């Protein structure tokens, strides 16, 4: 297979900073498109992967799965896109397309293993996939998204992960006008969850550890904020919510939140992956048919629906632009919850 080299930013091991490197991309196959990456969002998963928080990171690691750019080449059988169009790529670049999940447009749950945009097993080249902290990416067209023309392009990037990851559970659990939704954690995912839930007509509460984020949350559209460390505030929302989206990236006690679910309500984890130290207290679940669930990004069809919804309702994240050379500092700030509310890399900076 023919390949070419592009500049990228990645890390050779879990303990080293990200730095400039060269990676290989394949020449387009008949069904591929080649995208010049203009902007790439910075997800907490990028940090988890670069630092091997989940185990299993393959090095060198080039993160980035909130990708928008302009198409520079298309394969001979490509029908949805042409050179010069804008396109987006999220967390997935391929799946088997044959299993029950894929047939139901749930490629993220592909039984044969979907291919992550980074750290996935590359089906074309040997080794693993490299993400969006790079000049160009080549992706099969069925995993590329159309970008609504009216939206500010650099702010669209975070929709490709933070947007779809919060949209998918909102839709799956049927959030609509009047639903009572709570969001735990005001970061990249959390602030999109507030905006999208409001867009669907829900009444939205934020749970945060950070009193200094109260005004921001209200400005973002939240109807109320509960500081999760204040027990008296937690009491006031007992039994209230139909759905809670928990975006906290690290182990935390979820029992206090389960108690704030309404009868038949669901708390859906999208942040932490791993063992919980605090055991789940089952009486509120059994006595009130409450559920604790999880959710992973969203399928390609659903991602397009989310993008189109954001286009119609003009919903975009709050972003802070950075140069790629600032990425290590951005990770440190993300660990301190010091980001309002998503970093987006201007990929022109990689040309410097
Ligand atoms: P982020 O921007 O860093 O936001 C996380 C927020 O959680 C923080 O702003 C903070 O909000 C709260 N928080 C952080 N550390 C905490 C702790 N130790 N205890 C309690 N609260 C804490 O991260 P993100 O990019 O939104 O990602 C959130 C998580 O979702 C990450 O673990 C990421 O890997 C994961 N993720 C999952 C999927 C999926 O498909 N399921 C997709 C994308 C990302 P407050 O200051 O308001 O408390
Ligand atoms: Zn992500």
Coordinates of C-alpha atoms and ligand atoms in Angstrom, one line a residue:
X1 CA 0.0 0.0 0.0
X2 CA 1.3 3.5 -0.9
X3 CA 1.9 5.8 2.0
X4 CA 3.1 9.3 2.7
X5 CA 4.5 11.1 5.7
X6 CA 2.8 13.9 7.7
X7 CA 3.9 16.0 10.6
X8 CA 2.1 15.1 13.9
X9 CA 2.3 15.7 17.6
X10 CA 2.5 12.7 19.9
X11 CA 4.4 11.0 22.7
X12 CA 6.8 8.1 22.6
X13 CA 5.9 6.8 26.1
X14 CA 3.5 7.5 29.0
X15 CA 6.0 9.6 30.9
X16 CA 7.1 11.9 28.1
X17 CA 5.6 15.2 26.9
X18 CA 4.0 15.3 23.5
X19 CA 6.4 16.5 20.8
X20 CA 6.6 16.8 17.0
X21 CA 7.1 13.6 15.1
X22 CA 6.5 12.1 11.6
X23 CA 3.8 9.5 11.0
X24 CA 2.6 7.6 7.9
X25 CA -0.8 7.9 6.3
X26 CA -2.1 5.7 3.5
X27 CA -2.8 7.1 0.0
X28 CA -6.6 7.2 -0.5
X29 CA -8.2 3.8 -1.5
X30 CA -11.3 4.0 -3.8
X31 CA -13.6 4.6 -0.7
X32 CA -11.3 7.0 1.3
X33 CA -11.1 10.7 1.7
X34 CA -8.0 12.7 2.7
X35 CA -8.6 15.6 5.0
X36 CA -6.3 18.5 5.7
X37 CA -6.9 19.0 9.5
X38 CA -7.8 22.6 10.4
X39 CA -8.9 22.2 14.0
X40 CA -8.7 19.4 16.6
X41 CA -10.5 19.5 20.0
X42 CA -8.7 18.3 23.1
X43 CA -10.6 15.6 25.0
X44 CA -9.8 14.2 28.4
X45 CA -9.6 10.8 26.7
X46 CA -6.5 12.2 24.8
X47 CA -4.8 12.7 28.1
X48 CA -5.9 9.3 29.5
X49 CA -4.5 7.6 26.4
X50 CA -1.2 9.6 26.2
X51 CA -0.5 8.8 29.8
X52 CA -1.8 5.2 29.6
X53 CA -4.4 5.7 32.4
X54 CA -6.5 2.9 31.0
X55 CA -3.6 0.6 30.1
X56 CA -3.2 -0.6 26.6
X57 CA -1.9 2.5 25.0
X58 CA 0.4 1.8 22.0
X59 CA 3.3 4.1 21.4
X60 CA 4.1 6.4 19.8
X61 CA 0.7 7.8 20.6
X62 CA -0.9 10.6 18.5
X63 CA -4.2 11.6 20.2
X64 CA -7.0 13.7 18.8
X65 CA -10.6 12.6 17.9
X66 CA -12.4 15.9 17.4
X67 CA -11.3 16.6 13.9
X68 CA -12.5 19.1 11.3
X69 CA -10.9 20.0 8.1
X70 CA -11.1 20.4 4.3
X71 CA -11.0 17.5 1.9
X72 CA -7.8 17.4 -0.3
X73 CA -8.4 14.1 -2.1
X74 CA -11.2 11.6 -2.7
X75 CA -11.1 8.0 -3.9
X76 CA -12.7 7.0 -7.2
X77 CA -15.8 5.5 -5.5
X78 CA -16.5 8.3 -3.1
X79 CA -20.0 9.7 -3.5
X80 CA -20.8 11.8 -0.4
X81 CA -17.9 14.2 -0.6
X82 CA -15.8 16.1 -3.1
X83 CA -12.4 17.9 -2.9
X84 CA -12.8 21.2 -1.1
X85 CA -15.7 20.2 1.1
X86 CA -15.5 20.4 4.9
X87 CA -15.6 17.1 6.8
X88 CA -15.5 15.9 10.4
X89 CA -14.1 12.8 12.0
X90 CA -14.9 11.7 15.5
X91 CA -13.7 8.9 17.7
X92 CA -14.2 6.1 15.1
X93 CA -12.7 5.5 11.7
X94 CA -14.0 2.0 10.9
X95 CA -16.1 -1.0 12.2
X96 CA -17.0 -4.4 10.8
X97 CA -20.3 -3.1 9.3
X98 CA -21.8 -6.6 9.5
X99 CA -22.6 -7.4 13.2
X100 CA -26.0 -6.7 14.8
X101 CA -24.6 -3.4 16.4
X102 CA -23.3 -2.1 13.1
X103 CA -26.5 -3.0 11.3
X104 CA -28.4 -0.9 13.8
X105 CA -26.0 2.1 13.3
X106 CA -24.3 1.4 16.7
X107 CA -20.8 1.1 15.3
X108 CA -19.4 2.2 18.7
X109 CA -20.6 -1.2 20.0
X110 CA -19.3 -3.3 17.1
X111 CA -19.1 -6.9 18.2
X112 CA -15.9 -7.4 16.2
X113 CA -14.4 -4.2 17.6
X114 CA -14.7 -0.8 16.0
X115 CA -11.5 1.0 15.0
X116 CA -10.7 4.0 17.2
X117 CA -9.4 7.1 15.5
X118 CA -6.3 6.7 17.6
X119 CA -4.8 3.7 19.4
X120 CA -7.0 1.3 17.2
X121 CA -5.7 -1.6 15.2
X122 CA -5.1 -0.1 11.7
X123 CA -6.8 -2.2 9.0
X124 CA -4.7 -0.8 6.2
X125 CA -1.2 -0.2 7.6
X126 CA 0.6 -2.3 10.2
X127 CA 0.3 -1.1 13.8
X128 CA -2.1 1.3 15.3
X129 CA -4.1 4.3 14.2
X130 CA -2.9 7.9 14.8
X131 CA -5.3 10.7 15.6
X132 CA -6.0 14.3 14.7
X133 CA -2.9 16.1 16.2
X134 CA -1.5 15.9 12.7
X135 CA -1.5 17.6 9.3
X136 CA -3.8 15.2 7.5
X137 CA -5.9 12.1 8.0
X138 CA -7.2 9.5 5.6
X139 CA -10.6 7.9 6.5
X140 CA -13.2 5.7 4.8
X141 CA -16.0 8.1 3.7
X142 CA -18.7 6.2 5.6
X143 CA -17.0 7.4 8.9
X144 CA -16.8 11.0 7.8
X145 CA -19.4 13.6 8.9
X146 CA -20.9 16.6 7.0
X147 CA -20.4 19.9 8.8
X148 CA -23.4 22.4 8.8
X149 CA -22.2 25.4 6.8
X150 CA -23.6 28.0 9.2
X151 CA -21.5 26.9 12.2
X152 CA -18.2 28.4 13.3
X153 CA -15.8 25.7 12.1
X154 CA -13.3 25.8 14.9
X155 CA -16.1 25.4 17.5
X156 CA -17.6 22.4 15.6
X157 CA -14.6 20.2 16.5
X158 CA -15.6 19.3 20.1
X159 CA -19.1 18.2 18.9
X160 CA -17.4 15.2 17.3
X161 CA -16.7 13.7 20.7
X162 CA -18.0 15.8 23.6
X163 CA -21.2 16.6 21.6
X164 CA -22.1 13.1 20.5
X165 CA -21.1 11.5 23.8
X166 CA -23.7 13.5 25.7
X167 CA -26.2 13.6 22.9
X168 CA -26.5 9.8 22.6
X169 CA -27.7 9.2 26.1
X170 CA -30.0 12.2 26.0
X171 CA -31.7 10.6 23.0
X172 CA -31.5 7.0 24.2
X173 CA -33.2 7.9 27.4
X174 CA -35.8 10.0 25.5
X175 CA -35.1 13.4 27.0
X176 CA -37.7 15.9 25.8
X177 CA -39.6 19.0 26.7
X178 CA -39.9 19.1 30.5
X179 CA -37.6 16.2 31.3
X180 CA -35.5 16.8 34.4
X181 CA -31.9 16.3 33.6
X182 CA -28.8 16.6 35.8
X183 CA -25.1 16.8 34.6
X184 CA -22.2 15.9 36.9
X185 CA -19.0 17.8 36.2
X186 CA -18.6 21.0 34.2
X187 CA -15.9 20.3 31.7
X188 CA -15.9 19.6 28.0
X189 CA -18.6 16.9 28.1
X190 CA -20.5 18.5 30.9
X191 CA -21.0 21.9 29.3
X192 CA -22.2 20.2 26.0
X193 CA -24.6 18.1 28.0
X194 CA -26.1 21.2 29.5
X195 CA -26.5 22.9 26.1
X196 CA -27.9 19.9 24.3
X197 CA -30.3 19.0 27.1
X198 CA -31.6 22.6 27.1
X199 CA -31.8 22.4 23.3
X200 CA -34.1 19.4 23.7
X201 CA -36.3 21.3 26.1
X202 CA -35.2 19.8 29.4
X203 CA -34.9 21.5 32.8
X204 CA -31.2 21.1 33.6
X205 CA -29.3 21.1 36.9
X206 CA -25.5 21.0 37.2
X207 CA -23.7 19.1 40.0
X208 CA -20.3 20.6 40.4
X209 CA -17.5 20.6 43.1
X210 CA -16.6 24.1 42.0
X211 CA -18.6 27.0 43.4
X212 CA -16.7 29.3 41.1
X213 CA -18.4 27.7 38.1
X214 CA -21.9 28.5 39.2
X215 CA -22.3 31.7 37.2
X216 CA -20.8 30.0 34.1
X217 CA -23.2 27.1 34.4
X218 CA -26.2 29.5 34.5
X219 CA -24.8 31.4 31.6
X220 CA -24.5 28.2 29.6
X221 CA -28.2 27.6 30.2
X222 CA -28.4 25.5 33.4
X223 CA -31.6 26.3 35.4
X224 CA -29.8 25.5 38.7
X225 CA -26.5 24.4 40.2
X226 CA -26.0 22.1 43.2
X227 CA -22.5 22.0 44.8
X228 CA -22.1 18.3 45.3
X229 CA -19.9 18.6 48.4
X230 CA -22.7 20.5 50.3
X231 CA -24.9 17.9 51.8
X232 CA -27.8 20.3 52.5
X233 CA -27.9 21.3 48.8
X234 CA -27.9 17.6 47.8
X235 CA -31.0 17.1 50.0
X236 CA -33.0 19.7 48.1
X237 CA -32.9 17.6 44.9
X238 CA -33.7 14.2 46.3
X239 CA -35.8 12.1 44.0
X240 CA -35.9 14.7 41.3
X241 CA -34.1 13.7 38.1
X242 CA -35.2 11.5 35.2
X243 CA -31.7 11.3 33.8
X244 CA -28.2 12.1 35.2
X245 CA -25.2 12.3 32.9
X246 CA -22.1 11.8 35.0
X247 CA -18.9 13.0 33.2
X248 CA -16.4 12.8 36.0
X249 CA -13.2 11.2 34.7
X250 CA -12.0 9.6 37.9
X251 CA -13.4 7.3 40.6
X252 CA -16.0 8.9 42.8
X253 CA -18.9 7.9 45.0
X254 CA -22.0 7.9 42.8
X255 CA -24.4 6.9 45.6
X256 CA -25.3 10.4 46.6
X257 CA -26.4 11.1 42.9
X258 CA -28.5 7.9 42.7
X259 CA -30.5 9.3 45.6
X260 CA -31.4 12.3 43.5
X261 CA -33.0 10.2 40.7
X262 CA -36.8 10.1 40.3
X263 CA -38.6 6.7 40.3
X264 CA -37.4 4.8 37.2
X265 CA -34.6 7.4 36.7
X266 CA -31.2 6.5 35.3
X267 CA -27.7 7.7 36.1
X268 CA -25.5 7.2 33.0
X269 CA -21.8 7.1 33.4
X270 CA -19.8 8.5 30.5
X271 CA -16.7 9.6 32.2
X272 CA -15.0 7.1 34.5
X273 CA -14.0 3.6 33.3
X274 CA -12.9 1.2 36.0
X275 CA -13.6 -0.3 39.3
X276 CA -15.5 1.9 41.8
X277 CA -14.1 1.8 45.3
X278 CA -17.4 2.8 47.0
X279 CA -19.9 -0.1 46.5
X280 CA -23.2 0.7 45.0
X281 CA -25.9 0.9 47.6
X282 CA -28.8 -1.0 46.1
X283 CA -32.0 0.0 48.1
X284 CA -32.6 3.2 46.1
X285 CA -32.4 1.1 42.9
X286 CA -34.6 -1.8 44.0
X287 CA -37.1 0.4 45.8
X288 CA -37.4 2.9 43.0
X289 CA -36.5 1.0 39.8
X290 CA -33.5 3.3 39.4
X291 CA -30.7 2.3 37.1
X292 CA -27.0 3.0 36.8
X293 CA -25.9 2.7 33.2
X294 CA -23.1 3.6 30.9
X295 CA -22.8 4.9 27.4
X296 CA -20.0 5.2 24.7
X297 CA -19.9 8.0 22.2
X298 CA -22.5 7.4 19.5
X299 CA -22.9 5.9 16.0
X300 CA -22.1 7.7 12.8
X301 CA -25.8 8.3 11.8
X302 CA -26.5 9.6 15.3
X303 CA -23.4 11.9 15.1
X304 CA -24.7 13.4 11.9
X305 CA -28.1 13.9 13.5
X306 CA -26.5 15.7 16.4
X307 CA -24.4 17.9 14.1
X308 CA -27.5 18.8 12.1
X309 CA -29.4 19.6 15.3
X310 CA -26.6 21.9 16.4
X311 CA -26.7 23.6 13.0
X312 CA -30.4 24.2 13.3
X313 CA -30.3 25.4 16.9
X314 CA -26.9 27.1 16.7
X315 CA -25.5 25.1 19.5
X316 CA -21.7 25.2 19.9
X317 CA -19.2 24.6 22.7
X318 CA -17.2 27.4 24.5
X319 CA -13.7 27.0 23.3
X320 CA -10.2 28.3 24.0
X321 CA -7.9 28.2 21.0
X322 CA -4.3 26.9 21.5
X323 CA -1.3 26.1 19.4
X324 CA -0.1 22.5 19.2
X325 CA 3.0 23.6 21.0
X326 CA 0.8 24.4 24.1
X327 CA -0.6 20.9 24.3
X328 CA 1.3 19.7 27.3
X329 CA 0.4 22.7 29.3
X330 CA -3.2 22.3 28.2
X331 CA -3.2 18.8 29.6
X332 CA -2.0 20.1 33.0
X333 CA -4.7 22.7 33.0
X334 CA -7.3 20.1 32.1
X335 CA -6.2 18.1 35.2
X336 CA -6.9 21.1 37.3
X337 CA -10.3 21.6 35.7
X338 CA -8.9 24.9 34.4
X339 CA -10.5 24.9 31.0
X340 CA -13.5 26.9 29.8
X341 CA -14.7 24.6 28.4
X342 CA -12.8 22.9 25.6
X343 CA -9.4 23.5 24.2
X344 CA -9.2 23.4 20.4
X345 CA -5.9 23.3 18.6
X346 CA -5.4 25.5 15.6
X347 CA -3.6 23.0 13.4
X348 CA -1.9 25.7 11.3
X349 CA 0.5 26.0 14.3
X350 CA 1.9 22.5 13.4
X351 CA 3.3 24.1 10.2
X352 CA 5.5 26.4 12.2
Ligands
LIG1 P1 -12.9 17.5 31.5 O1 -13.1 18.6 30.5 O2 -11.6 17.4 32.2 O3 -14.1 17.7 32.6 C1 -14.3 16.8 33.6 C2 -15.0 17.5 34.8 O4 -15.3 16.6 35.8 C3 -14.2 18.6 35.4 O5 -14.3 19.9 34.8 C4 -14.8 18.6 36.8 O6 -16.0 19.4 36.9 C5 -15.1 17.2 37.1 N1 -14.0 16.5 37.8 C6 -12.8 16.3 37.4 N2 -12.1 15.6 38.2 C7 -12.9 15.2 39.2 C8 -12.8 14.4 40.4 N3 -11.6 13.8 40.7 N4 -13.9 14.3 41.1 C9 -15.1 14.9 40.8 N5 -15.2 15.6 39.7 C10 -14.2 15.8 38.9 O7 -13.1 16.1 30.8 P2 -14.0 15.7 29.5 O8 -13.2 15.9 28.3 O9 -15.3 16.4 29.6 O10 -14.1 14.2 29.7 C11 -14.8 13.6 30.9 C12 -14.6 12.1 30.9 O11 -15.3 11.5 29.9 C13 -13.1 11.7 30.7 O12 -12.8 10.6 31.5 C14 -13.1 11.2 29.2 O13 -12.1 10.2 29.0 C15 -14.5 10.6 29.2 N6 -15.1 10.4 27.8 C16 -15.9 9.4 27.6 C17 -16.5 9.2 26.4 C18 -17.5 8.1 26.2 O14 -17.8 7.7 25.1 N7 -18.1 7.5 27.3 C19 -16.3 10.1 25.4 C20 -15.4 11.2 25.6 C21 -14.8 11.3 26.9 P3 -16.4 20.3 38.2 O15 -15.2 21.2 38.4 O16 -17.6 21.0 37.7 O17 -16.6 19.4 39.3
LIG2 ZN1 -13.2 12.3 23.4

